[in-house]
Amino acid sequence: MNKSLLTFLAILLSLSSLRAQQSNQLTTSSLQQQQSSGWQQVNIGTTGALYSVNFINPDTGWIAGGEGVFRTTDHGTTWLPWGPPGGYLKVQFLNANVGWMTTGYVILHTIDGGLNWITENIATNYGDVLFLNADTGLVCVESKVSRTTDGGLHWSTSEVDSCCGGLRTIFAFNHSHIEIIGKMDLVNDPPNPPLNVSAHFYSSNAGLTWSRRILKSTHPQLNTGYAFDSLHAIIAGDSSNNHTGIIGITSDGGLSWTFNKQAEFIPVASCMTSLSTLYLAGASQVIDTAIILCSTDGGSNWVLQNFPAGRAFAAIGFPSQSEGWAVGDRGVVLHTTNGGFSAGVVQTLLTQNLPLDVYPNPATNAVSFRYTLPTVQSVSLTVYTVRGQIAASPLDNAVQNPGTQNIALSASSLKSGDYIFLLKSRDYIRSGRFSIVK
């Protein structure tokens, strides 16, 4: 694998790059922790990293990862190893017979449901693959796109933009309108001075020619995109400048985008089940944990869904409006039959951030966390090392009354160095850094 792909996989499945910012707020737009989970963990027989999930209907689907591809034909009750052994980054099937499995340099193609496979070599590594139909497919190749019109037997490659730092995701509004997103280096485009823009390209002729969209946002990197129909789509990425997840929504086929932010979030997968219900999956930039966000109002406000396990998600998909699958690191597979929402859970959208002070910082003997709760809340406060290990848990679902709270943490068991805190309640999540100096 080349350096570009290794970097992308690191974004998907590694949380070791913790950011050196103090008192970063996790909620720069509406965000709430649910109290119970509508997601259930499923064991498919692997503990390796999983990168892709693809269902053609609620009964039949595939999951691809470092230890192979697994298939179910009974609604996810049974999963069996499927296809040639090896590690695979993506699996895509158009129907029960026609599909592709991809590694770094090779695409395996079947037209008989996996009884036989055709090996299709690609000249260089890629970031993503999408087949529009049985003949036409597209492959991201760093700053280039490869295209086939014969099911993958032959490929032609053209450069989309020499300034592009790495194309990552292909998604289609329809069979003609295709978009590719990724990372764009600094470019000299009007207006002057140079605009730090995202790599966002569109084609109106099924990938034959490409044009670049300039999104006047503050982030240079987009990781995921999903189009629900010819007009509505979601894109998401994270800013390398302030480590904030950024979400874009369009309702006019990509001509204009509305953006909002979710701090400390790396979105790497997206899905829409209706015009109002959207999902994002990824990981926290603060601690070693996975994240699923859901919006039920078209992307204006987002809810943080609960689930039983996970460090980082790499893919999410819904074969129906209520039934979904999410896969990620260490063989984690989650399944929901109700959109990830538990019966009886009332969602209350967050409209304000929780004021919080950490002092002294740096600290020698003790560090205090002071915040004010407007209502009764069940609060957890956890302190992590910069490697993601739990160093202390001053609060574990402690019920606190409205008013100012002051939680003191003794530094006697903490070594000198930097630490990360995560405070969670029903309505708030706050995170940040502090230092111990002895």
Short mmCIF file of C-alpha atoms in Angstrom, two decimals, residues 1-434:
data_model
loop_
_atom_site.label_atom_id
_atom_site.label_comp_id
_atom_site.label_asym_id
_atom_site.label_seq_id
_atom_site.Cartn_x
_atom_site.Cartn_y
_atom_site.Cartn_z
CA MET A 1 0.00 0.00 0.00
CA ASN A 2 1.20 3.51 -0.72
CA LYS A 3 1.53 6.30 1.76
CA SER A 4 -1.75 7.96 0.77
CA LEU A 5 -3.86 4.89 1.44
CA LEU A 6 -2.06 4.10 4.69
CA THR A 7 -2.78 7.63 5.84
CA PHE A 8 -6.47 7.25 4.99
CA LEU A 9 -6.76 3.95 6.87
CA ALA A 10 -5.06 5.59 9.83
CA ILE A 11 -7.79 8.24 9.82
CA LEU A 12 -10.42 5.52 9.75
CA LEU A 13 -9.12 3.21 12.42
CA SER A 14 -6.51 4.95 14.57
CA LEU A 15 -7.16 7.36 17.42
CA SER A 16 -3.58 7.75 18.57
CA SER A 17 -3.20 11.32 17.25
CA LEU A 18 -4.76 13.22 20.15
CA ARG A 19 -4.90 16.96 19.70
CA ALA A 20 -3.13 19.43 21.97
CA GLN A 21 -5.96 21.82 22.67
CA GLN A 22 -7.28 22.99 26.02
CA SER A 23 -10.98 23.00 26.89
CA ASN A 24 -12.22 22.00 23.45
CA GLN A 25 -16.00 21.87 23.38
CA LEU A 26 -17.54 18.78 21.83
CA THR A 27 -20.75 20.58 21.01
CA THR A 28 -20.39 23.49 18.59
CA SER A 29 -23.87 22.66 17.30
CA SER A 30 -26.77 20.67 18.72
CA LEU A 31 -25.58 17.37 20.18
CA GLN A 32 -27.01 15.09 22.84
CA GLN A 33 -26.12 11.75 24.38
CA GLN A 34 -28.95 9.24 24.31
CA GLN A 35 -29.68 7.31 27.47
CA SER A 36 -29.98 3.87 25.91
CA SER A 37 -29.01 2.09 22.74
CA GLY A 38 -30.92 0.95 19.70
CA TRP A 39 -27.77 -0.71 18.32
CA GLN A 40 -26.83 -4.31 19.13
CA GLN A 41 -23.42 -5.91 18.71
CA VAL A 42 -23.12 -8.88 16.32
CA ASN A 43 -20.27 -11.39 16.20
CA ILE A 44 -19.46 -12.37 12.62
CA GLY A 45 -16.37 -14.44 13.46
CA THR A 46 -13.48 -11.98 13.18
CA THR A 47 -11.54 -9.63 15.44
CA GLY A 48 -9.76 -7.92 12.57
CA ALA A 49 -10.46 -4.42 11.30
CA LEU A 50 -13.55 -4.06 9.12
CA TYR A 51 -13.71 -1.44 6.38
CA SER A 52 -16.87 -1.88 4.30
CA VAL A 53 -20.49 -3.02 4.57
CA ASN A 54 -22.85 -3.57 1.62
CA PHE A 55 -26.44 -4.89 1.62
CA ILE A 56 -28.55 -5.38 -1.51
CA ASN A 57 -31.67 -6.05 0.61
CA PRO A 58 -32.35 -6.60 4.33
CA ASP A 59 -31.50 -10.32 4.02
CA THR A 60 -28.35 -10.36 1.91
CA GLY A 61 -25.17 -8.44 2.67
CA TRP A 62 -21.39 -8.51 2.81
CA ILE A 63 -18.78 -7.10 5.19
CA ALA A 64 -15.15 -6.69 4.09
CA GLY A 65 -12.08 -6.39 6.30
CA GLY A 66 -8.50 -7.33 6.96
CA GLU A 67 -9.33 -11.00 7.49
CA GLY A 68 -11.58 -11.44 4.45
CA VAL A 69 -15.17 -10.96 3.34
CA PHE A 70 -18.18 -12.32 5.24
CA ARG A 71 -21.66 -12.84 3.81
CA THR A 72 -25.14 -13.27 5.25
CA THR A 73 -28.28 -14.40 3.44
CA ASP A 74 -30.54 -14.70 6.49
CA HIS A 75 -30.94 -11.13 7.71
CA GLY A 76 -27.61 -11.12 9.56
CA THR A 77 -28.33 -14.15 11.76
CA THR A 78 -25.49 -16.15 10.22
CA TRP A 79 -22.26 -14.82 8.77
CA LEU A 80 -19.84 -17.05 6.85
CA PRO A 81 -16.44 -16.40 5.24
CA TRP A 82 -16.97 -15.83 1.54
CA GLY A 83 -14.79 -15.50 -1.56
CA PRO A 84 -11.02 -15.90 -1.94
CA PRO A 85 -9.05 -15.44 1.29
CA GLY A 86 -7.20 -12.20 1.91
CA GLY A 87 -7.70 -8.67 3.16
CA TYR A 88 -10.27 -6.49 1.41
CA LEU A 89 -10.99 -2.77 1.71
CA LYS A 90 -14.36 -2.62 -0.01
CA VAL A 91 -17.15 -4.88 -1.21
CA GLN A 92 -19.92 -3.72 -3.56
CA PHE A 93 -22.69 -5.78 -5.14
CA LEU A 94 -25.32 -4.55 -7.56
CA ASN A 95 -27.41 -7.69 -7.12
CA ALA A 96 -26.95 -11.26 -5.91
CA ASN A 97 -24.76 -12.14 -8.92
CA VAL A 98 -22.73 -9.07 -9.95
CA GLY A 99 -20.21 -7.65 -7.53
CA TRP A 100 -16.66 -6.58 -6.75
CA MET A 101 -14.21 -6.97 -3.88
CA THR A 102 -11.18 -4.70 -3.75
CA THR A 103 -7.69 -4.77 -2.25
CA GLY A 104 -4.97 -2.15 -2.64
CA TYR A 105 -4.08 -2.98 -6.23
CA VAL A 106 -6.56 -5.64 -7.34
CA ILE A 107 -10.29 -5.80 -8.00
CA LEU A 108 -12.02 -9.18 -7.96
CA HIS A 109 -15.14 -9.29 -10.12
CA THR A 110 -17.89 -11.93 -10.16
CA ILE A 111 -20.97 -12.27 -12.37
CA ASP A 112 -22.23 -15.55 -10.91
CA GLY A 113 -22.66 -14.74 -7.23
CA GLY A 114 -19.08 -15.63 -6.28
CA LEU A 115 -18.74 -19.07 -7.88
CA ASN A 116 -16.00 -17.65 -10.12
CA TRP A 117 -13.83 -14.56 -9.85
CA ILE A 118 -12.01 -12.44 -12.43
CA THR A 119 -8.88 -10.63 -11.25
CA GLU A 120 -8.59 -7.07 -12.55
CA ASN A 121 -5.29 -5.35 -11.81
CA ILE A 122 -5.06 -1.59 -11.37
CA ALA A 123 -1.84 0.22 -12.27
CA THR A 124 -1.66 2.06 -8.96
CA ASN A 125 -3.24 2.22 -5.54
CA TYR A 126 -6.62 3.85 -4.93
CA GLY A 127 -8.78 5.46 -2.28
CA ASP A 128 -12.30 4.35 -3.25
CA VAL A 129 -14.20 2.37 -5.89
CA LEU A 130 -17.77 2.81 -7.13
CA PHE A 131 -19.56 0.88 -9.87
CA LEU A 132 -22.56 2.68 -11.31
CA ASN A 133 -23.77 -0.39 -13.16
CA ALA A 134 -22.37 -3.70 -14.40
CA ASP A 135 -20.12 -1.92 -16.92
CA THR A 136 -19.19 1.55 -15.65
CA GLY A 137 -16.95 1.96 -12.61
CA LEU A 138 -14.68 4.62 -11.12
CA VAL A 139 -11.55 4.40 -8.99
CA CYS A 140 -9.86 7.20 -7.01
CA VAL A 141 -6.12 7.23 -7.68
CA GLU A 142 -4.56 9.94 -5.51
CA SER A 143 -5.07 13.05 -7.72
CA LYS A 144 -6.42 10.92 -10.60
CA VAL A 145 -9.53 8.94 -11.47
CA SER A 146 -9.54 5.65 -13.35
CA ARG A 147 -12.64 4.69 -15.31
CA THR A 148 -13.90 1.47 -16.86
CA THR A 149 -16.81 0.87 -19.20
CA ASP A 150 -16.45 -2.90 -19.53
CA GLY A 151 -16.95 -4.08 -15.97
CA GLY A 152 -13.32 -3.55 -14.97
CA LEU A 153 -11.45 -5.45 -17.69
CA HIS A 154 -9.83 -2.24 -18.96
CA TRP A 155 -9.19 1.09 -17.21
CA SER A 156 -8.30 4.58 -18.45
CA THR A 157 -6.74 7.07 -16.04
CA SER A 158 -6.83 10.88 -16.13
CA GLU A 159 -5.66 13.51 -13.67
CA VAL A 160 -8.49 15.45 -12.04
CA ASP A 161 -6.37 18.18 -10.44
CA SER A 162 -2.64 18.29 -9.78
CA CYS A 163 -3.23 20.32 -6.59
CA CYS A 164 -5.26 17.52 -5.02
CA GLY A 165 -3.65 15.91 -1.98
CA GLY A 166 -5.69 12.70 -2.15
CA LEU A 167 -9.13 11.74 -3.45
CA ARG A 168 -11.01 9.57 -0.98
CA THR A 169 -14.69 8.99 -1.64
CA ILE A 170 -16.88 8.64 -4.74
CA PHE A 171 -20.65 9.05 -4.53
CA ALA A 172 -23.34 9.37 -7.19
CA PHE A 173 -26.42 11.60 -7.36
CA ASN A 174 -27.42 9.50 -10.37
CA HIS A 175 -25.70 7.46 -13.09
CA SER A 176 -24.46 10.64 -14.79
CA HIS A 177 -23.84 13.04 -11.90
CA ILE A 178 -20.84 11.80 -9.88
CA GLU A 179 -18.86 13.59 -7.17
CA ILE A 180 -15.45 12.84 -5.65
CA ILE A 181 -14.12 14.40 -2.47
CA GLY A 182 -10.86 14.33 -0.52
CA LYS A 183 -7.99 16.59 0.44
CA MET A 184 -6.91 19.66 -1.52
CA ASP A 185 -3.60 21.44 -1.08
CA LEU A 186 -3.39 25.26 -1.11
CA VAL A 187 -4.38 26.56 -4.53
CA ASN A 188 -4.14 29.90 -6.27
CA ASP A 189 -7.71 30.42 -7.38
CA PRO A 190 -9.77 33.57 -7.23
CA PRO A 191 -10.30 35.17 -4.84
CA ASN A 192 -6.77 36.19 -3.96
CA PRO A 193 -5.06 35.36 -1.55
CA PRO A 194 -5.20 31.59 -2.02
CA LEU A 195 -8.25 29.86 -0.60
CA ASN A 196 -7.78 26.76 1.54
CA VAL A 197 -10.42 24.65 -0.16
CA SER A 198 -11.54 21.05 -0.14
CA ALA A 199 -10.97 18.56 -2.91
CA HIS A 200 -14.47 18.39 -4.34
CA PHE A 201 -15.02 17.50 -7.98
CA TYR A 202 -18.13 16.74 -10.00
CA SER A 203 -18.88 15.10 -13.32
CA SER A 204 -22.10 15.29 -15.31
CA ASN A 205 -21.09 12.59 -17.81
CA ALA A 206 -20.45 9.55 -15.59
CA GLY A 207 -16.83 10.45 -14.87
CA LEU A 208 -15.61 11.18 -18.39
CA THR A 209 -14.66 14.78 -17.51
CA TRP A 210 -14.43 16.61 -14.17
CA SER A 211 -14.85 20.11 -12.77
CA ARG A 212 -13.88 21.40 -9.32
CA ARG A 213 -16.25 22.89 -6.76
CA ILE A 214 -14.78 25.58 -4.51
CA LEU A 215 -16.36 25.31 -1.06
CA LYS A 216 -15.65 28.45 0.92
CA SER A 217 -15.23 26.63 4.19
CA THR A 218 -12.28 26.51 6.56
CA HIS A 219 -11.47 22.83 6.19
CA PRO A 220 -9.13 21.23 3.62
CA GLN A 221 -10.19 17.61 4.01
CA LEU A 222 -13.40 15.72 3.23
CA ASN A 223 -13.71 12.04 4.10
CA THR A 224 -17.20 10.89 3.19
CA GLY A 225 -20.17 11.67 0.96
CA TYR A 226 -23.57 10.13 0.30
CA ALA A 227 -26.30 11.15 -2.13
CA PHE A 228 -29.89 10.16 -1.37
CA ASP A 229 -31.27 11.22 -4.76
CA SER A 230 -30.43 13.57 -7.61
CA LEU A 231 -30.77 16.65 -5.37
CA HIS A 232 -30.00 15.71 -1.75
CA ALA A 233 -26.64 14.68 -0.32
CA ILE A 234 -24.35 14.92 2.71
CA ILE A 235 -20.59 15.40 2.83
CA ALA A 236 -18.39 15.47 5.94
CA GLY A 237 -14.77 15.83 6.94
CA ASP A 238 -12.51 17.33 9.56
CA SER A 239 -10.36 20.40 9.77
CA SER A 240 -6.63 19.96 10.29
CA ASN A 241 -6.49 23.48 11.73
CA ASN A 242 -8.87 23.22 14.67
CA HIS A 243 -9.76 19.50 14.66
CA THR A 244 -13.45 20.09 14.10
CA GLY A 245 -15.80 17.79 12.23
CA ILE A 246 -17.61 19.67 9.46
CA ILE A 247 -20.88 18.55 7.86
CA GLY A 248 -22.27 19.83 4.56
CA ILE A 249 -25.83 19.40 3.28
CA THR A 250 -27.17 20.12 -0.21
CA SER A 251 -30.72 20.08 -1.57
CA ASP A 252 -29.98 21.38 -5.07
CA GLY A 253 -27.70 18.71 -6.48
CA GLY A 254 -24.49 20.19 -5.05
CA LEU A 255 -24.85 23.72 -6.41
CA SER A 256 -24.87 25.05 -2.84
CA TRP A 257 -24.02 23.55 0.56
CA THR A 258 -24.98 24.45 4.12
CA PHE A 259 -22.30 23.63 6.71
CA ASN A 260 -22.33 23.08 10.47
CA LYS A 261 -19.72 21.82 12.89
CA GLN A 262 -19.23 19.06 15.47
CA ALA A 263 -15.98 19.55 17.38
CA GLU A 264 -13.65 16.66 18.27
CA PHE A 265 -15.27 14.37 15.69
CA ILE A 266 -13.70 12.58 12.71
CA PRO A 267 -16.52 11.57 10.34
CA VAL A 268 -15.52 8.82 7.90
CA ALA A 269 -18.84 7.29 6.81
CA SER A 270 -22.28 8.68 5.99
CA CYS A 271 -25.75 7.57 5.02
CA MET A 272 -29.25 8.97 4.44
CA THR A 273 -32.41 6.93 4.94
CA SER A 274 -34.80 9.77 4.06
CA LEU A 275 -34.65 13.47 3.29
CA SER A 276 -34.83 14.19 7.02
CA THR A 277 -32.85 11.28 8.56
CA LEU A 278 -29.07 11.30 8.16
CA TYR A 279 -26.25 9.35 9.80
CA LEU A 280 -22.54 9.93 10.30
CA ALA A 281 -20.09 7.40 11.76
CA GLY A 282 -16.49 7.84 12.79
CA ALA A 283 -14.44 8.40 15.91
CA SER A 284 -13.70 10.87 18.65
CA GLN A 285 -10.52 12.92 18.38
CA VAL A 286 -10.28 13.07 22.15
CA ILE A 287 -10.54 9.49 23.37
CA ASP A 288 -10.40 5.97 21.99
CA THR A 289 -14.07 5.59 21.14
CA ALA A 290 -16.39 5.36 18.15
CA ILE A 291 -19.21 7.79 17.39
CA ILE A 292 -22.51 7.61 15.51
CA LEU A 293 -24.42 10.83 14.96
CA CYS A 294 -27.99 11.00 13.69
CA SER A 295 -30.06 13.93 12.47
CA THR A 296 -33.83 13.74 12.06
CA ASP A 297 -34.32 17.26 10.74
CA GLY A 298 -32.31 17.20 7.53
CA GLY A 299 -28.91 17.85 9.10
CA SER A 300 -29.54 20.97 11.19
CA ASN A 301 -29.25 19.22 14.57
CA TRP A 302 -27.48 16.02 15.52
CA VAL A 303 -27.91 13.40 18.26
CA LEU A 304 -25.09 11.23 19.58
CA GLN A 305 -26.37 7.65 19.58
CA ASN A 306 -25.30 5.03 22.11
CA PHE A 307 -24.04 1.57 21.25
CA PRO A 308 -22.40 -1.27 23.19
CA ALA A 309 -18.82 -1.22 21.84
CA GLY A 310 -16.42 0.31 19.36
CA ARG A 311 -13.20 2.29 18.95
CA ALA A 312 -13.70 3.65 15.45
CA PHE A 313 -16.24 3.07 12.70
CA ALA A 314 -15.21 2.81 9.06
CA ALA A 315 -18.57 2.23 7.35
CA ILE A 316 -22.31 2.53 7.92
CA GLY A 317 -25.19 1.43 5.73
CA PHE A 318 -28.98 1.05 5.85
CA PRO A 319 -30.69 -1.52 3.60
CA SER A 320 -34.02 -0.09 4.76
CA GLN A 321 -35.13 3.07 6.54
CA SER A 322 -34.98 1.48 10.00
CA GLU A 323 -32.45 -1.33 9.62
CA GLY A 324 -28.77 -0.44 9.61
CA TRP A 325 -25.25 -1.81 10.03
CA ALA A 326 -22.03 -0.17 11.21
CA VAL A 327 -18.57 -1.80 11.12
CA GLY A 328 -15.15 -0.78 12.35
CA ASP A 329 -12.02 -1.61 14.28
CA ARG A 330 -11.41 -4.96 16.06
CA GLY A 331 -14.20 -6.78 14.26
CA VAL A 332 -16.96 -4.62 15.74
CA VAL A 333 -20.29 -5.02 13.92
CA LEU A 334 -23.41 -3.20 15.10
CA HIS A 335 -26.98 -3.78 13.91
CA THR A 336 -30.16 -1.80 14.46
CA THR A 337 -33.75 -2.48 13.48
CA ASN A 338 -35.15 0.86 14.62
CA GLY A 339 -32.75 3.44 13.24
CA GLY A 340 -30.56 3.30 16.34
CA PHE A 341 -33.22 4.81 18.59
CA SER A 342 -34.49 2.99 21.67
CA ALA A 343 -38.22 2.86 22.33
CA GLY A 344 -39.36 5.46 24.83
CA VAL A 345 -36.28 7.68 24.49
CA VAL A 346 -37.28 11.32 24.10
CA GLN A 347 -34.74 13.37 22.17
CA THR A 348 -34.09 16.88 23.44
CA LEU A 349 -31.88 18.94 21.18
CA LEU A 350 -29.06 20.81 22.89
CA THR A 351 -29.26 24.57 22.45
CA GLN A 352 -26.39 25.74 24.65
CA ASN A 353 -22.96 24.61 25.75
CA LEU A 354 -22.08 23.71 29.33
CA PRO A 355 -19.74 26.31 30.91
CA LEU A 356 -16.77 24.50 32.46
CA ASP A 357 -13.53 25.64 34.08
CA VAL A 358 -10.47 23.47 34.78
CA TYR A 359 -8.07 24.93 37.35
CA PRO A 360 -5.28 25.21 38.15
CA ASN A 361 -3.82 24.21 34.82
CA PRO A 362 -1.12 23.04 35.03
CA ALA A 363 -1.74 21.53 38.46
CA THR A 364 0.60 20.04 41.08
CA ASN A 365 -1.49 18.57 43.90
CA ALA A 366 -5.07 18.58 42.59
CA VAL A 367 -7.12 19.77 39.64
CA SER A 368 -10.73 20.98 39.90
CA PHE A 369 -13.58 20.87 37.39
CA ARG A 370 -16.23 23.54 37.94
CA TYR A 371 -19.47 23.69 35.95
CA THR A 372 -23.09 24.71 36.40
CA LEU A 373 -26.01 22.40 35.65
CA PRO A 374 -29.38 23.95 34.77
CA THR A 375 -31.34 20.76 35.59
CA VAL A 376 -30.85 17.44 37.38
CA GLN A 377 -28.31 15.41 35.41
CA SER A 378 -26.55 12.06 35.65
CA VAL A 379 -22.89 12.99 35.13
CA SER A 380 -19.77 10.99 34.28
CA LEU A 381 -16.27 12.47 34.40
CA THR A 382 -13.38 10.39 33.07
CA VAL A 383 -9.70 11.29 32.78
CA TYR A 384 -7.53 9.65 30.11
CA THR A 385 -3.84 9.55 29.35
CA VAL A 386 -2.78 10.84 25.93
CA ARG A 387 -2.59 7.17 24.86
CA GLY A 388 -6.27 6.73 25.58
CA GLN A 389 -5.95 4.76 28.83
CA ILE A 390 -8.28 5.58 31.74
CA ALA A 391 -6.30 7.35 34.47
CA ALA A 392 -9.16 8.27 36.82
CA SER A 393 -12.96 8.30 37.02
CA PRO A 394 -14.05 10.99 39.50
CA LEU A 395 -17.73 10.58 38.53
CA ASP A 396 -19.57 7.55 37.20
CA ASN A 397 -23.21 8.38 36.35
CA ALA A 398 -23.52 10.45 39.53
CA VAL A 399 -26.86 12.22 39.89
CA GLN A 400 -26.27 15.94 40.49
CA ASN A 401 -28.75 18.68 41.32
CA PRO A 402 -29.02 21.99 39.47
CA GLY A 403 -26.38 24.53 40.37
CA THR A 404 -22.62 24.92 40.45
CA GLN A 405 -20.58 21.73 40.84
CA ASN A 406 -16.94 21.60 41.84
CA ILE A 407 -15.18 18.23 41.42
CA ALA A 408 -11.63 17.98 42.79
CA LEU A 409 -9.28 15.28 41.50
CA SER A 410 -6.18 14.47 43.54
CA ALA A 411 -2.97 14.30 41.51
CA SER A 412 -1.33 11.82 43.92
CA SER A 413 -1.89 8.88 41.54
CA LEU A 414 -1.15 10.84 38.36
CA LYS A 415 2.28 11.17 36.83
CA SER A 416 3.59 14.39 35.35
CA GLY A 417 2.29 14.95 31.85
CA ASP A 418 -0.77 15.81 29.79
CA TYR A 419 -4.24 14.33 30.37
CA ILE A 420 -7.60 14.48 28.59
CA PHE A 421 -10.93 14.77 30.38
CA LEU A 422 -14.38 13.85 29.11
CA LEU A 423 -17.49 15.04 30.98
CA LYS A 424 -20.82 13.56 29.85
CA SER A 425 -24.36 14.06 31.05
CA ARG A 426 -27.79 13.62 29.50
CA ASP A 427 -27.57 16.89 27.59
CA TYR A 428 -23.89 17.78 27.46
CA ILE A 429 -20.47 16.52 26.48
CA ARG A 430 -17.36 18.57 27.23
CA SER A 431 -13.74 17.62 26.73
CA GLY A 432 -10.33 19.21 27.01
CA ARG A 433 -6.78 18.92 28.32
CA PHE A 434 -4.93 19.66 31.49
#
